[in-house]
Amino acid sequence: MSDADKVDYDVIVIGGGGAGMAAAIQAADAGARVALLEAANKLGGATALAGGLFYASGTAAQHELGILDTPEAMYQDILALNGDSVPHTLVRRFCDDAPNVMRWLMELGVEFPPERLSAPSARFVPRAHEPVGFGAKIAEQLDLAVSKRPIDVARMSRVDTLLTDAQGAIIGVRVGDDEIFARSVVLACGGFGASEEFVARLLPKARRVGDWVWNVGCSTNRGDGLRMAESVGAPLVGENSALLLQTPNFQRDLEVIGPDWALMVNSLGKRFVREDGAYYEISEGIEAQPDSKAFFIFDRPLFETAKPHPRVLEAVKLGIATVSWVTRVLQEQLEKGRVIESPTIAGLAQKIGVDVASLTATLARYNELAAIGVDADFEKSPASLKPVATPAFYAVEVRPAALIVTGSGMPIDVEARVLNASGAALPGLYAAGETVGNLYGRHYVSSGYAIASSITFGCIAGRSAAAYARAQAAA
Ligand SMILES: Cc1cc2nc3c(=O)[nH]c(=O)nc-3n(C[C@H](O)[C@H](O)[C@H](O)COP(=O)(O)OP(=O)(O)OC[C@H]3O[C@@H](n4cnc5c(N)ncnc54)[C@H](O)[C@@H]3O)c2cc1C
C-alpha cells in the first residue's frame, strides 16, 4: 500500500482557534471526516483572549442603527488604505463573505448587539462589531459547535510535520511519532508571537524596540504553520506585518486606548499623530519615527485627573487589559523615576533628551489649539484637546512593543489554497488566520479585521479542503 492509499481523514485541521474551529465545522458540514489537532489543552487560541471585535459591513446591526454601508464600500476603503500591498481578489472575497460569516456566528449563538458597534474614531464607518462576552464567547460557541459534530478533536497534540507523497501533494501530518493521513490539511496554527526566531526573522521593526517587545497573544502560537508551509515549498510573505501596540516604559501594558488626554511628541519634540486616533494608527505613527519611540507629555491637572477610557475599563473587568494611565499608577511610577517630572517645560525637555526650543514651541502651539478647541494640525477631537500649561510637567516614554497580531506567513488564494513561490496551489494544503501572510497589507485595516479575516477564511478553507478531499476520493 502506498502512502497515498492510507487515509484516516478527509480533512485534518491544525490549530483549534477561531480559524481552525470554523474550518473544521464547515468541512464537517460539507460531509468530510474531520480531525482537529490542537497543541494546547483546550480549544480557543488567541481568539479566546481577544476583544472579539468583528469587522464587517452591510450587517443587521448597522442596518438597525441606520448606517448605510456595503461590502463594496468596505472593499474600496481597504484598497484606499492598502493599495496593492494586499491581493484585491482576497480583499473582495473577505468583504463579500464577512457579513455572512458574522450571521453564521450569530446562528451559533454569538450576539453582536447594535449598541456595541463602533469605529476607532468618528472618521470611520462603524464596522467593528463587539460580541457579548468578547472573543471568549466566540471561541466558546465555536467549541460547542465542534462538539456537536462528528469531529475528532485531539488536544495536547502539536503537529510538527506535513507529510507529502512523491509528487509533493500533502497527504497527512506527524504529531511526535504518530503519522495521521488525510486527503487535505488546513493550517490554522495562528501567528508566531511566541517564537523569538520568527519575530527576529520576519519583524525587523520589532528589533528596533529591542527587549521592550512582549507577546500579548497565545503562548502556543510559535509559528509552526509557517515552518511547515515553508518545508513544503511555500514562501513566507508579509514581512513586518504585525500589530505592536504602544507600551509605556513602566509596565507591560495592554491598554489599547492610551491617554488621549495627553500630548504626544517624538524625540525631536514634535507632534506626529492625533493622540486620540485608532490604536493601530498611533502605533504605526511611533514606528515611523526614526528611533521608534515617543513621549506622552502632560501637566499636573492632567496627572491628577488621569483615568482610562471607559472601553478600557470593560476590558480590564474581563482580564484582557491592564490599567496604566491612572493617577495611582502614575504616582507610583513617578516615585520609581519612570514618570519624569519637572517644574518647567525646558527642564522636562532636558531630562528626556529633547530639544528645549522645539518642545517649547510644540507646547505653545498645542495650548493655542486647546484654547480655541480646534486641532487644526492633527484633528484631535475637542473633548481630548486639553491644555498642558500648569506645572509640574510630566513625560512618559512609550514604544510600539505589545505584539498582539502577526500577519506574515504563507500566501493563499481566494479558496484559501496555499501557494508556492510561483503562485501555484500546493495540492491538498489550505490555510487561514494569522498563519497567512498576504491578508493584512501595509496597514492594519481596523479593529476587528484580524478575527473577521481569520474566521472568514477559516470557513472558506474548511469548505475548500472538503471539496478537494471529495474530488480526490472520486478520482
Ligand atoms: C488580547 C488580544 C485581543 C485581541 N482582540 C482582537 C479583536 O478584538 N478583534 C480582532 O479582530 N482581533 C483581535 N485580536 C487578534 C485575534 O484574536 C487573532 O488574530 C485571531 O483570533 C487569530 O485566529 P487564529 O485562528 O488564526 O489563531 P488562534 O485563535 O490563536 O488559534 C491558533 C491555534 O493553533 C494552535 N496551534 C499552534 N501551533 C500548533 C501546532 N503545531 N499544532 C496544533 N495546534 C497548534 C494554538 O494553540 C491555537 O489554539 C486580539 C488578540 C489578542 C491576543
Short mmCIF file of C-alpha atoms in Angstrom, two decimals, residues 7 20 69 79 81 146 172 201 205 218 221 259 284 298 308 319 328 337 365 380 409 417 420 437 444:
data_model
loop_
_atom_site.label_atom_id
_atom_site.label_comp_id
_atom_site.label_asym_id
_atom_site.label_seq_id
_atom_site.Cartn_x
_atom_site.Cartn_y
_atom_site.Cartn_z
CA VAL A 7 -6.38 7.79 4.56
CA GLY A 20 -9.36 26.24 12.81
CA ASP A 69 -22.72 50.57 4.38
CA LEU A 79 -7.93 49.33 -1.15
CA LEU A 81 -5.62 52.21 2.67
CA VAL A 146 -17.40 21.45 17.07
CA GLY A 172 -1.11 13.97 6.26
CA ARG A 201 13.36 36.95 11.11
CA LYS A 205 10.52 46.66 13.05
CA CYS A 218 -1.30 32.94 22.76
CA ASN A 221 1.45 30.15 18.72
CA PRO A 259 -4.04 58.61 27.33
CA GLU A 284 2.25 52.93 13.20
CA PHE A 298 1.04 66.20 30.41
CA PRO A 308 -8.60 55.28 31.45
CA GLY A 319 -8.84 40.46 32.44
CA ARG A 328 -2.33 55.99 41.30
CA GLY A 337 11.61 57.54 38.25
CA ARG A 365 1.10 75.68 19.58
CA LYS A 380 -7.76 65.55 17.58
CA GLY A 409 3.15 33.82 6.66
CA ARG A 417 -5.24 27.26 -1.05
CA ASN A 420 4.10 28.16 -3.73
CA GLY A 437 0.91 36.22 5.11
CA TYR A 444 -3.75 47.24 9.78
#
